[in-house]
Structure formats: C-alpha cells, structure tokens
Short mmCIF file of C-alpha atoms in Angstrom, two decimals:
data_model
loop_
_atom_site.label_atom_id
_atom_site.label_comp_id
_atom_site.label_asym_id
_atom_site.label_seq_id
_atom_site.Cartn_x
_atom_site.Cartn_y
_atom_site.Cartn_z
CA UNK A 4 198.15 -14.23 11.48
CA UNK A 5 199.71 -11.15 11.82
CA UNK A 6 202.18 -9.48 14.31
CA UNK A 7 199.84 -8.10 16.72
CA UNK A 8 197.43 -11.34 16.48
CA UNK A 9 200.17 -13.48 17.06
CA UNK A 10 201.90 -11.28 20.34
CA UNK A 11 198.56 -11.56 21.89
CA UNK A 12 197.92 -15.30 21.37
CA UNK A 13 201.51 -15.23 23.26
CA UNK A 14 200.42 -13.26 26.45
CA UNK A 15 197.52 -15.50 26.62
CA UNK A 16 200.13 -18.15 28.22
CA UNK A 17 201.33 -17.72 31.50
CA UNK A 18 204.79 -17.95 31.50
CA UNK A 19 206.10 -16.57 34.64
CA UNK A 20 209.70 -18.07 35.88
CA UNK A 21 209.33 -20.02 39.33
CA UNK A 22 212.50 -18.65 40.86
CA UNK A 23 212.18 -22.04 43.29
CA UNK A 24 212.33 -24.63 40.89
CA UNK A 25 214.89 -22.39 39.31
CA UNK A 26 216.96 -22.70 42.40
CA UNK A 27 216.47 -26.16 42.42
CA UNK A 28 217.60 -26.77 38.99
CA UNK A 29 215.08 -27.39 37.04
CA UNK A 30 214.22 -25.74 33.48
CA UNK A 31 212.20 -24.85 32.46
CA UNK A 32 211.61 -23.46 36.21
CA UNK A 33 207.45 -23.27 34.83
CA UNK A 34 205.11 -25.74 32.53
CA UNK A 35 204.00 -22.43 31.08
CA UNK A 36 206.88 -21.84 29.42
CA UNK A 37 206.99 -25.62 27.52
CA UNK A 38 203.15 -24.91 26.77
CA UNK A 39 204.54 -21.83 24.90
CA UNK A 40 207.56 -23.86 23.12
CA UNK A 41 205.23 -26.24 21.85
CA UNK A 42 202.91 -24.07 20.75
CA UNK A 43 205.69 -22.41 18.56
CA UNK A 44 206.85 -25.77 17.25
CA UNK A 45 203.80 -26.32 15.39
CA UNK A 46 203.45 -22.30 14.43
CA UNK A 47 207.50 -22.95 13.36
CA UNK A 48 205.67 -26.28 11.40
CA UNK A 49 203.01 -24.65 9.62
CA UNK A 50 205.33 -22.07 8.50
CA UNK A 51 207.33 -24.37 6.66
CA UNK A 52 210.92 -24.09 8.07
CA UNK A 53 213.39 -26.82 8.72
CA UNK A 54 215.05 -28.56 11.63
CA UNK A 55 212.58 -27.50 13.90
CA UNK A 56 214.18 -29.36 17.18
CA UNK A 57 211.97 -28.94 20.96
CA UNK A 58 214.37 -29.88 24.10
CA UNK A 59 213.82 -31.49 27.17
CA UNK A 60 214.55 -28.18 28.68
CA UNK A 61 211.93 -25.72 26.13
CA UNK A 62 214.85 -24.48 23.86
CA UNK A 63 213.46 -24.52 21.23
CA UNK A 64 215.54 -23.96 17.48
CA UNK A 65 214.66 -23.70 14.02
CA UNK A 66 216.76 -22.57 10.30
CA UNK A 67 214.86 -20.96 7.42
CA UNK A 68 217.58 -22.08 4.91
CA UNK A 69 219.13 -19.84 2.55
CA UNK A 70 218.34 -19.18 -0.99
CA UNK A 71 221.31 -17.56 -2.24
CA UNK A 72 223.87 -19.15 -4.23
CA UNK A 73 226.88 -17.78 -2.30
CA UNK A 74 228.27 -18.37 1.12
CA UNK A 75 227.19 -15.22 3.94
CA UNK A 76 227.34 -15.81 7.61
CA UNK A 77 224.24 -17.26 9.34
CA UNK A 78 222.81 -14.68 11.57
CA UNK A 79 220.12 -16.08 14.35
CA UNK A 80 217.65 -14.15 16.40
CA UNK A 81 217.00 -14.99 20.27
CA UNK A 82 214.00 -14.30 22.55
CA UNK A 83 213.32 -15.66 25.65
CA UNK A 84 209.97 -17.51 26.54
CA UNK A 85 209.93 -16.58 30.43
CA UNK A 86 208.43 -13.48 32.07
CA UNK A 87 209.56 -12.07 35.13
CA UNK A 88 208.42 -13.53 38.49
CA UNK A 89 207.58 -9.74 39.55
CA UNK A 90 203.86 -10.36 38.66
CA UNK A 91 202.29 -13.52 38.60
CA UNK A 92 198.48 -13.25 37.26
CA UNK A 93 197.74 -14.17 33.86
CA UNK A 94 197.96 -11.50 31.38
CA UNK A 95 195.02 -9.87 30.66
CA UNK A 96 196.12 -7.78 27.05
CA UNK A 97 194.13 -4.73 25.50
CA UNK A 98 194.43 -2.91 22.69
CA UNK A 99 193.85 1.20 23.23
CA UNK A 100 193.93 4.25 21.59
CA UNK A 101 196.10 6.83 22.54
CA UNK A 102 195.27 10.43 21.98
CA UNK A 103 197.47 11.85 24.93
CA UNK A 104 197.38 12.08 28.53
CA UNK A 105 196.94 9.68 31.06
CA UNK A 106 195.66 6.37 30.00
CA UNK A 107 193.04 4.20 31.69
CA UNK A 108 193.95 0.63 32.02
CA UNK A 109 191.00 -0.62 34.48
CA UNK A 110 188.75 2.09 35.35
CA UNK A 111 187.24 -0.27 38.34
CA UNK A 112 190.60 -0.29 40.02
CA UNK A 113 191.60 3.00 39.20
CA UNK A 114 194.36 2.15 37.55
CA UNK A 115 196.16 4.63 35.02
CA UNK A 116 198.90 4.79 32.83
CA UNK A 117 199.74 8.48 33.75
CA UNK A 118 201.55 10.33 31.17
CA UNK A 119 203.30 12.81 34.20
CA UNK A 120 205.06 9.53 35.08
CA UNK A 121 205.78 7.95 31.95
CA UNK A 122 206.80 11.23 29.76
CA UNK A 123 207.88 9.43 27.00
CA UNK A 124 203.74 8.47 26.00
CA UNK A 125 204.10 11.71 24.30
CA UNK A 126 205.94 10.21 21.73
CA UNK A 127 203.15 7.84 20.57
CA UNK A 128 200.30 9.83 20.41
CA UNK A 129 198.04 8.95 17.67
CA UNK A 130 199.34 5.17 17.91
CA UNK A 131 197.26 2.17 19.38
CA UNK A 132 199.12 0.96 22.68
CA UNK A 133 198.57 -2.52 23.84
CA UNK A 134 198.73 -2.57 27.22
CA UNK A 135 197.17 -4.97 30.37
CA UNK A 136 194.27 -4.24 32.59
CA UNK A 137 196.64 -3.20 35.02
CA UNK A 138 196.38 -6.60 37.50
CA UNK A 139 199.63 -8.16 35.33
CA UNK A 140 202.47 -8.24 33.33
CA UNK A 141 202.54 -7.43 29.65
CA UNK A 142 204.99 -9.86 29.23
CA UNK A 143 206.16 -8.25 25.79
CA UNK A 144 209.98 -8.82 27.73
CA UNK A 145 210.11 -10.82 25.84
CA UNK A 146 206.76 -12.14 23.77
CA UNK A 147 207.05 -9.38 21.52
CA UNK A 148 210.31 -10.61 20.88
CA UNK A 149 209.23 -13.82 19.89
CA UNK A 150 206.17 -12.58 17.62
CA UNK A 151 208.65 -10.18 15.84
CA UNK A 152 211.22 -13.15 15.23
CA UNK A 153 207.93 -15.76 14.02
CA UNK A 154 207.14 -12.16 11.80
CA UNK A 155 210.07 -12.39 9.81
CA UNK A 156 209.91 -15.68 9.36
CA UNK A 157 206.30 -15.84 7.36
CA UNK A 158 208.03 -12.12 5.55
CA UNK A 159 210.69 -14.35 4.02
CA UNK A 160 208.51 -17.36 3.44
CA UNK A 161 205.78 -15.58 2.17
CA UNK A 162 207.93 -13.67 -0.04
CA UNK A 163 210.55 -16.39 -1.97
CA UNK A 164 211.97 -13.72 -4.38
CA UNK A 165 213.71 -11.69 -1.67
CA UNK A 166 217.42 -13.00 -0.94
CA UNK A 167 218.87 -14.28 1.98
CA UNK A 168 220.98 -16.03 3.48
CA UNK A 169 220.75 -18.75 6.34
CA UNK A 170 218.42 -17.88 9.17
CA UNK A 171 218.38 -19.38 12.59
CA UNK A 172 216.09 -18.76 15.68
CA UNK A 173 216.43 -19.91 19.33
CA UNK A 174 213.82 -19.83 21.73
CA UNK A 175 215.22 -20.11 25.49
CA UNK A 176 213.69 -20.35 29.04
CA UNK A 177 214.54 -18.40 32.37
CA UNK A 178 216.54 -15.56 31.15
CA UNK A 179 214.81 -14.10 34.37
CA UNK A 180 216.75 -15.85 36.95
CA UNK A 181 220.24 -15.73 35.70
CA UNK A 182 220.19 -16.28 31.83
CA UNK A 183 219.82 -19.95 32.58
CA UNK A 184 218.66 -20.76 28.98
CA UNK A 185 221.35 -19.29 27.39
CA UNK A 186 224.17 -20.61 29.29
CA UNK A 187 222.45 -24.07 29.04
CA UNK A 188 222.29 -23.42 25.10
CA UNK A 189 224.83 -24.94 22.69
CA UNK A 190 226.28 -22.24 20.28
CA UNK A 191 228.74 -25.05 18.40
CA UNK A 192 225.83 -27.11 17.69
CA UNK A 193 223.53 -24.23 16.85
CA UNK A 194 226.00 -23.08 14.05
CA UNK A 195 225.36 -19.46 13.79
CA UNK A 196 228.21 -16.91 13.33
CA UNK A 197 226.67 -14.05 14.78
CA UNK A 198 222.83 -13.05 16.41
CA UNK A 199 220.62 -10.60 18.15
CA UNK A 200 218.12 -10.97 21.43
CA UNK A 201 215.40 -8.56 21.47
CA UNK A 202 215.36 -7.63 24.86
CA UNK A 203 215.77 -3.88 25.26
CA UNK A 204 213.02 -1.15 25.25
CA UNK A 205 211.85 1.47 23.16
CA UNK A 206 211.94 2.07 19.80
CA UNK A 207 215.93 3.08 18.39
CA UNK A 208 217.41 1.46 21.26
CA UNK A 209 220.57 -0.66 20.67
CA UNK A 210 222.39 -2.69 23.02
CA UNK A 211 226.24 -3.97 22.87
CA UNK A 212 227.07 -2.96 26.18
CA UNK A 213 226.79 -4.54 29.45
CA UNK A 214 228.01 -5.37 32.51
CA UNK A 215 230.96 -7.65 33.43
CA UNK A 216 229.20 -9.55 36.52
CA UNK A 217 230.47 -11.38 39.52
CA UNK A 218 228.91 -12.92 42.28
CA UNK A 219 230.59 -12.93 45.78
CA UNK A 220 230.05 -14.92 48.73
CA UNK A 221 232.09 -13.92 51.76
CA UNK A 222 231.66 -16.02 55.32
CA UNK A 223 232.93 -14.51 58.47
CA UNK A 224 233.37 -17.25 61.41
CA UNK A 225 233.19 -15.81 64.66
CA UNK A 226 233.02 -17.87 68.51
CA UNK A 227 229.66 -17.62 69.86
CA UNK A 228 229.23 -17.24 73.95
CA UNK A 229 226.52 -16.75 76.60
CA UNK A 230 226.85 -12.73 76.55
CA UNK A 231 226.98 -13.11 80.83
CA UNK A 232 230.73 -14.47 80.23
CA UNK A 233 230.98 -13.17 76.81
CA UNK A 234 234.08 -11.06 77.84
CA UNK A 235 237.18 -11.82 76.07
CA UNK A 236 235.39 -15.10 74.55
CA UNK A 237 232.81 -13.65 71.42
CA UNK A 238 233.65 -13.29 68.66
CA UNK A 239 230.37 -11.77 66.65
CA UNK A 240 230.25 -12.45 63.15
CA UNK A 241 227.41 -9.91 62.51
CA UNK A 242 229.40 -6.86 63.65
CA UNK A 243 232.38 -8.23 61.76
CA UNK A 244 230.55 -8.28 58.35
CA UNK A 245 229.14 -5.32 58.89
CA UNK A 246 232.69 -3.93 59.77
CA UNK A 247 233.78 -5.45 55.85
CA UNK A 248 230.62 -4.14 54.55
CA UNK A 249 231.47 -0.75 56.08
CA UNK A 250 235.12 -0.79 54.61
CA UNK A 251 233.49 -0.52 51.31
CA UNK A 252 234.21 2.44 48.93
CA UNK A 253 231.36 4.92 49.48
CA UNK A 254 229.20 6.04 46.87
CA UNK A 255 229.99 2.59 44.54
CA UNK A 256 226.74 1.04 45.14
CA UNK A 257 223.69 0.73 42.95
CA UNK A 258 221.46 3.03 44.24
CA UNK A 259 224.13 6.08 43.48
CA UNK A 260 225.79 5.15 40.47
CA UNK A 261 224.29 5.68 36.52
CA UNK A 262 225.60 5.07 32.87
CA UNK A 263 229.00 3.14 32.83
CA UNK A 264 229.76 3.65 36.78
CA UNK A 265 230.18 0.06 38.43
CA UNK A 266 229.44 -0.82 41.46
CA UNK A 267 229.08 -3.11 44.69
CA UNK A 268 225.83 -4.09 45.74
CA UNK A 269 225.44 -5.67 48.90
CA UNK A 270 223.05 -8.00 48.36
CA UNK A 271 222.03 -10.23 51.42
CA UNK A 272 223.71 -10.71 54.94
CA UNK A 273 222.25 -13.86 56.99
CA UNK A 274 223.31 -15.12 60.16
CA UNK A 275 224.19 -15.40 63.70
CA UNK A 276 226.98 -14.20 66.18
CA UNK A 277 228.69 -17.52 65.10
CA UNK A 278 228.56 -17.19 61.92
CA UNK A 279 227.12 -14.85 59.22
CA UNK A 280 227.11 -14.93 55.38
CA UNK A 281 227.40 -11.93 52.81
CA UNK A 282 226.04 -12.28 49.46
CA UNK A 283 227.26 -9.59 47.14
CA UNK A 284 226.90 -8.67 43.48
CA UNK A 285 230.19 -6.95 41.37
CA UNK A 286 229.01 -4.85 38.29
CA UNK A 287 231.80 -3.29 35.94
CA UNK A 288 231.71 -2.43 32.29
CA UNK A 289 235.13 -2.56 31.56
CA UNK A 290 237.18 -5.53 32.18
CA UNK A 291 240.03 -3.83 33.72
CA UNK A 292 237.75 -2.40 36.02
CA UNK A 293 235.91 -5.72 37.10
CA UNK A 294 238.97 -7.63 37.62
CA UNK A 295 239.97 -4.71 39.87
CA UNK A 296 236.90 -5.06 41.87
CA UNK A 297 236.94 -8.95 42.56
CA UNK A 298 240.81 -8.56 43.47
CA UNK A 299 239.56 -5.67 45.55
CA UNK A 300 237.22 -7.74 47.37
CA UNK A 301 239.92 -10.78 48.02
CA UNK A 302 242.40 -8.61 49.41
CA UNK A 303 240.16 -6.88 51.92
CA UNK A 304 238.79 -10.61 53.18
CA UNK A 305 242.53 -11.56 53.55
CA UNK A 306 243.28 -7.97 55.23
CA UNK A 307 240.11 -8.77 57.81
CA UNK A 308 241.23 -12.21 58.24
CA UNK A 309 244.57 -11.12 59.62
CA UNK A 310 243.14 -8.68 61.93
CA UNK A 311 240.11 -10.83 63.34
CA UNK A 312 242.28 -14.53 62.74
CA UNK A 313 242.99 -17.55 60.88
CA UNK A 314 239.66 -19.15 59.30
CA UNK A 315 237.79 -15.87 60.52
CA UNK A 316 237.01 -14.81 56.86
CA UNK A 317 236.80 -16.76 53.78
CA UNK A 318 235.52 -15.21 50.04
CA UNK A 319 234.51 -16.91 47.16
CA UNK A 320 234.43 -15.37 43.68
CA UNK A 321 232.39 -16.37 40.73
CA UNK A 322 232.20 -15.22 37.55
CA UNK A 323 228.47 -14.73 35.97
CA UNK A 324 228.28 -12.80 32.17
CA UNK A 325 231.00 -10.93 30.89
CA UNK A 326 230.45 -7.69 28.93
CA UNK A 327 228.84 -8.31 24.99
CA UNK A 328 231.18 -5.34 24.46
CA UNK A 329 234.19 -8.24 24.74
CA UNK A 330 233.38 -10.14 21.75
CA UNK A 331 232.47 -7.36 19.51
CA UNK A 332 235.72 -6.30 18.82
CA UNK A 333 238.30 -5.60 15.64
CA UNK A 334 236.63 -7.64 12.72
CA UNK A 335 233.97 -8.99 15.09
CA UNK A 336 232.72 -5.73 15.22
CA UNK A 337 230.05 -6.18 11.77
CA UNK A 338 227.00 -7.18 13.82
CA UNK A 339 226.91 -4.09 15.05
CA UNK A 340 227.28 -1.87 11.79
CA UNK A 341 224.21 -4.22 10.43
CA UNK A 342 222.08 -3.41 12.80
CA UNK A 343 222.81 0.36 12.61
CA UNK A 344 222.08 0.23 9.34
CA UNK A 345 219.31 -1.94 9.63
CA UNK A 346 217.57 0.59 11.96
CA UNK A 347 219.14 3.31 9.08
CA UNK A 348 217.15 1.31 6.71
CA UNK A 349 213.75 1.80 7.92
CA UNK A 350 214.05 5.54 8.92
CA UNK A 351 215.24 4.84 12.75
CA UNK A 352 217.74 6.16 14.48
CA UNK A 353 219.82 4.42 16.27
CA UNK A 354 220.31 5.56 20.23
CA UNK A 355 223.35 3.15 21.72
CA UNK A 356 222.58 2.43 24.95
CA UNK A 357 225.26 0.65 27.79
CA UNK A 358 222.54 -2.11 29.11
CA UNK A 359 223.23 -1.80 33.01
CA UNK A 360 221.96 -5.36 33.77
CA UNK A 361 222.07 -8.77 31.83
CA UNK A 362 220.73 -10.45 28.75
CA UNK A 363 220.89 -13.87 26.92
CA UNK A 364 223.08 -11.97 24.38
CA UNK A 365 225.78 -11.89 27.19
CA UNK A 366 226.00 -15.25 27.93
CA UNK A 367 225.41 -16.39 23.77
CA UNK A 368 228.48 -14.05 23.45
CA UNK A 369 230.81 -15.56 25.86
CA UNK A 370 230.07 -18.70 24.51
CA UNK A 371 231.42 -17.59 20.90
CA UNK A 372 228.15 -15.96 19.46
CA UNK A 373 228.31 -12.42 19.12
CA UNK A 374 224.99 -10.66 19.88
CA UNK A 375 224.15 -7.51 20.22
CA UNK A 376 220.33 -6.98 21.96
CA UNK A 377 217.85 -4.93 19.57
CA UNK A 378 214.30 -2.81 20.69
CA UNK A 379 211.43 -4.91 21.10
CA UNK A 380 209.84 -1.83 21.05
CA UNK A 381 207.89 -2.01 25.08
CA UNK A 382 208.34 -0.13 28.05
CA UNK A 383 208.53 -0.52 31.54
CA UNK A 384 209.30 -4.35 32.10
CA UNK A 385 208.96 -5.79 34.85
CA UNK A 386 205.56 -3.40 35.81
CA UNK A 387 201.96 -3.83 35.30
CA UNK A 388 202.92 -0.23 33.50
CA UNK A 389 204.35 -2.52 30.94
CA UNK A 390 202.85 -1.32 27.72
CA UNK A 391 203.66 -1.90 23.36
CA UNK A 392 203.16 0.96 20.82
CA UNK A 393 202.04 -1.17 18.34
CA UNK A 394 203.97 0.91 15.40
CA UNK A 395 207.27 0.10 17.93
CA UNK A 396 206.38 -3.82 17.43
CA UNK A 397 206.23 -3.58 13.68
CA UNK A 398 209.10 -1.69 13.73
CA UNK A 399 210.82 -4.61 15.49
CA UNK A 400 210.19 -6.96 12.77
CA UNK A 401 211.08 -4.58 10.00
CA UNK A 402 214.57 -3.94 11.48
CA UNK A 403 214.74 -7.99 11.75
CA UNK A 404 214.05 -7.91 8.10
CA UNK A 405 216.66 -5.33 6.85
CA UNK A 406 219.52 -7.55 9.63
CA UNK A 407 218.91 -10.28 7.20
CA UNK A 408 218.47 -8.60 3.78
CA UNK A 409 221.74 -6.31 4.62
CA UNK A 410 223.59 -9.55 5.63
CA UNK A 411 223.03 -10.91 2.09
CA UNK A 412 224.03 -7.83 0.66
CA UNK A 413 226.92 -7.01 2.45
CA UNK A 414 228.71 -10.23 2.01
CA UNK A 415 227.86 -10.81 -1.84
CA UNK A 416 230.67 -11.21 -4.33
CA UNK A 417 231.93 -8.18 -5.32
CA UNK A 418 230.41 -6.38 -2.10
CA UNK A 419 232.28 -3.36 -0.46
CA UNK A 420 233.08 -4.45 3.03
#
C-alpha cells in the first residue's frame, strides 16, 4: 500500500473525539477511534514488527527492533488517532489537481478552497492536493501522521540492508480534549529515550516550543436577597467576578497577543448573585513567566477576598502541560539537531516555530520523553479547509526516515558528536 493509499483508508474511519464521554472519563471518548487502533494492529501485524500491544484504552505500541550491532538511543514516533470534535461528518477525501487559484471542493454547495484566503496554495502549484468535499474534516491532524509513521515502517522492513537502530511507535487517543492519551501513556514502560509527534502544519515546520499551561478556577461567594430589601444585605457574585475579571492586565488576552506573548484567557463565567464561577486558562512560554502569572492570579483572589470578606473568594490552580522547550535542554538538546538535519537531509529547510497551543509531545516530555513535534505536512486543522499537498505527506515520511538513519549514524563508534 502506499502512503497516500494508506492516509485515505485512514479518513475513511470516523474518529471524531466525543468531548462528553471525554468529560466523563472515558477513553477512548469514541468507538471510532478503537476501530482505527485495531485496524493498525493487524496493518502493524502484516508488516512484521514486534510487540505489537492494543490497550483497553486504544494506545496502541509497537518496536521495529534494531539491526545494528551497537547500542544508539531508541527514538519513537507519536500520532494521535482522534480528530477534532469541530466537524463531525464522516470524511469524504479527494484527490485534486492543483494548477492555481481557487479550488473547487463541491461545486453543488459552492464550496471553494479560495487561494485569496489561503495564500500559501501558491506554494503547491503543480502538486495533487487531497482535500474533502467540503461537508468535513480532513482529519490529516493527525491521520497523516499515522500513515507517515506506518510509511517508515514498511521503508525499513522492506529495505533490511539500511541500518538502524531501535524503533518504537505509539498510537494515542483524545489529544483533542486535553492530551488525554498522552498523559494516560506510560513512558518508563514504553522505553524510548527520545521521540517526535507529527502534529504541526506545513511543510519545514518544527516544533520545540510551547506553552506552559494552567487552568484556573476562581469562585466568588456572595449573599443573595429579594432586591425589594436588598439594601445593605446583597452581596452579588456576578458583579464581583466581573470586578476580578476587570482587574486584569489589559491587552494580555488571546485575542491581542502573537508569537511568545502569554496571556489570560477568560474562559467561562457561570452563575448567580449567590454565587458565580470563573473558569480561566494561563498561557506562558517561559517558566518564569507562568509561575508569575498563577502567583499573579492568587494574590489578586486573596487581595478581593479582603476587600469583599472572609470565604468571599476562593482560587484554585492547576497545572496542565509544561513547555517541550523544558526538557530539551543542555545535552538533552540532540533531538532537536536530528531533526534539523533530518529536514537538512532531504533538501528542507527547517522554519522553528513556538507552537502557541498543546501537543502530546508536551505531556510525553514532562513525563521524561523528550519530543519535539515535526510537519505532517496539512493545513488548516480543525476546518473543512483542511487540505494535504501530497509531496508535503511524502515529505513527512522521508524526514521520519533520515530521524532514524541519522540516529544510527550519529551515535556509531567512532562518531563525532
């Protein structure tokens, strides 16, 4: 089968997360996304690699064993078997040529990938584009992930002469609500020394940035009372978060900050004049600056709470992913001079990019498995815009290729570090 075969046969599954059941606990939060693991057990079978283990939960794990006869660390590759609850139809994939301009996905609906909104189409003129009918997902965040990780695999089995050392793959649900696969997955067991998600976009990217994350929950108490006695009596826990939420420093919110600027995002506020409940998300890249956030946030709660009284305010804090950045540091830092010249390798260059959200690799990381977050090669998650260069998905699985040849090479006897 090969790459582009074997992404499509993966969009033909509807995996889409079910943010209740996700709430609830339960992973995976879909059946879609165990129809999909056990479908790439047997592919993982037929390909002839070892420990091939399913969980209870989809994650799914695998080792193509090494064939060298010296010691290099094992690197792994991660892709995540969920797509994003934004869209929930079954994917409808297509395969198109593009020749510039705007792009026709379903002519009925009128539906076009136009190239005044998407400017970077430019760049693949003269490639095929695989792309939806415009009434779903792609879902190549993060399918094309996974057929670029199986694509390496059948290079290296296909191929015994080339040298390399141990390879490991994990497959993991719900990275869409929370990066519950990942912080569910066991990285001592696993027994990888470093790894790579492929969850970023176009082709070049690179990803070892990301945010430090919180979550905050702050409750204000107030004393409710019929408003025609109200006087000296309510207490209204509405106009008292929106007071806090009003105290916040201007201009540090999502929707006017960019690159490495962090932020507060006030998320959800629910309630009543009795009581009312602020949800809030912290965003920082540096740690220095996320601690200084979350302390931030505790000192103005205890600052209200001695203006409005005892029990009035009360503000939990809760750490989510920390920054990949962390645990790439000093000597830990080779994962990421592999995959530069792994993109070097196959004539790409390499465009860092500070990841202003989450990914598995965050969550891997602060569990003790550095991993930077590679191009899958798509655009526009999330959208039924969503759409593959094909070229971009082969170049996925090359640079996958090169990670794991360079690996061998760099650690051999005798290698310059």
């Amino acid at each position: 089968m090969n790459l582009v075969e074997r992404f499509i046969s993966y969009t033909k599954v509807n995996t889409t997360t079910n943010r209740e059941n996700g709430a609830a606990g339960i992973m995976p939060s879909s059946e879609g996304q165990r129809v999909l693991a056990l479908q790439l057990v047997e592919e993982l079978k037929a390909l002839g690699v070892e420990d091939i283990k399913i969980r209870d939960t989809a994650i799914v794990t695998a080792t193509l064993p090494s064939n060298l006869d010296y010691k290099v660390p094992t690197v792994a590759f991660f892709g995540h078997l969920d797509t994003s609850a934004e869209q929930t139809n079954d994917t409808k994939a297509q395969i198109l040529p593009y020749k510039g301009g705007d792009l026709c996905l379903n002519k009925e609906l009128d539906i076009y990938l136009r190239q005044s909104e998407f400017p970077e189409l430019e760049n693949y003129i003269g490639d095929d584009i695989i792309v939806t009918d415009g009434t779903s997902l792609l879902g190549a965040d993060d399918k094309a992930a996974i057929a670029s990780i199986m694509d390496m695999l059948q290079y290296f089995k296909q191929h015994p002469e080339v040298k390399h050392g141990t390879v490991k793959i994990g497959f993991v649900p719900d990275e869409e609500q929370g990066l519950r696969g990942s912080k569910a997955f066991d990285t001592k067991e696993f027994g990888a020394d470093f790894a790579y998600t492929l969850d970023c976009c176009g082709i070049g990217e690179l990803v070892y940035e990301n945010w430090n994350a919180g979550d905050v929950e702050i409750t204000f108490t107030g004393a409710s009372a019929h408003p025609m006695s109200a006087k000296g009596k309510l207490k209204n826990s509405l106009l008292m978060a929106h007071k806090f939420v009003a105290m916040l420093p201007g201009g540090e919110a999502p929707e006017y900050t960019e690159g490495r600027e962090g932020y507060y995002w006030v998320k959800q506020l629910a309630g009543n004049s009795a009581r009312t409940v602020l949800k809030m998300d912290v965003r920082d890249f540096t740690e220095k600056g996320y601690a200084h956030r979350m302390a931030f946030l505790k000192q103005l709660s205890d600052y209200c709470e001695g203006l409005w009284g005892e029990g009035s305010v009360t503000c939990k804090l809760a750490d989510r992913y920390a920054n990949v950045f962390n645990s790439l540091q000093g000597d830990n830092r080779y994962p990421i001079d592999i995959a530069v010249a792994a993109y070097e390798a196959n004539g790409i260059t390499p465009r860092p990019i500070p990841m202003r959200g989450g990914y598995d690799g965050a969550a891997l990381s602060q569990n003790g498995l550095p991993c930077p977050n590679i191009f899958t090669g798509a655009h526009n998650f999330h959208s039924i815009y969503e759409y593959l260069p094909v070229k971009s998905l082969y170049a996925a699985s090359d640079v996958l290729k090169s990670v794991v040849k360079i690996t061998a090479e760099r650690f051999a006897p005798g290698a310059k570090a």
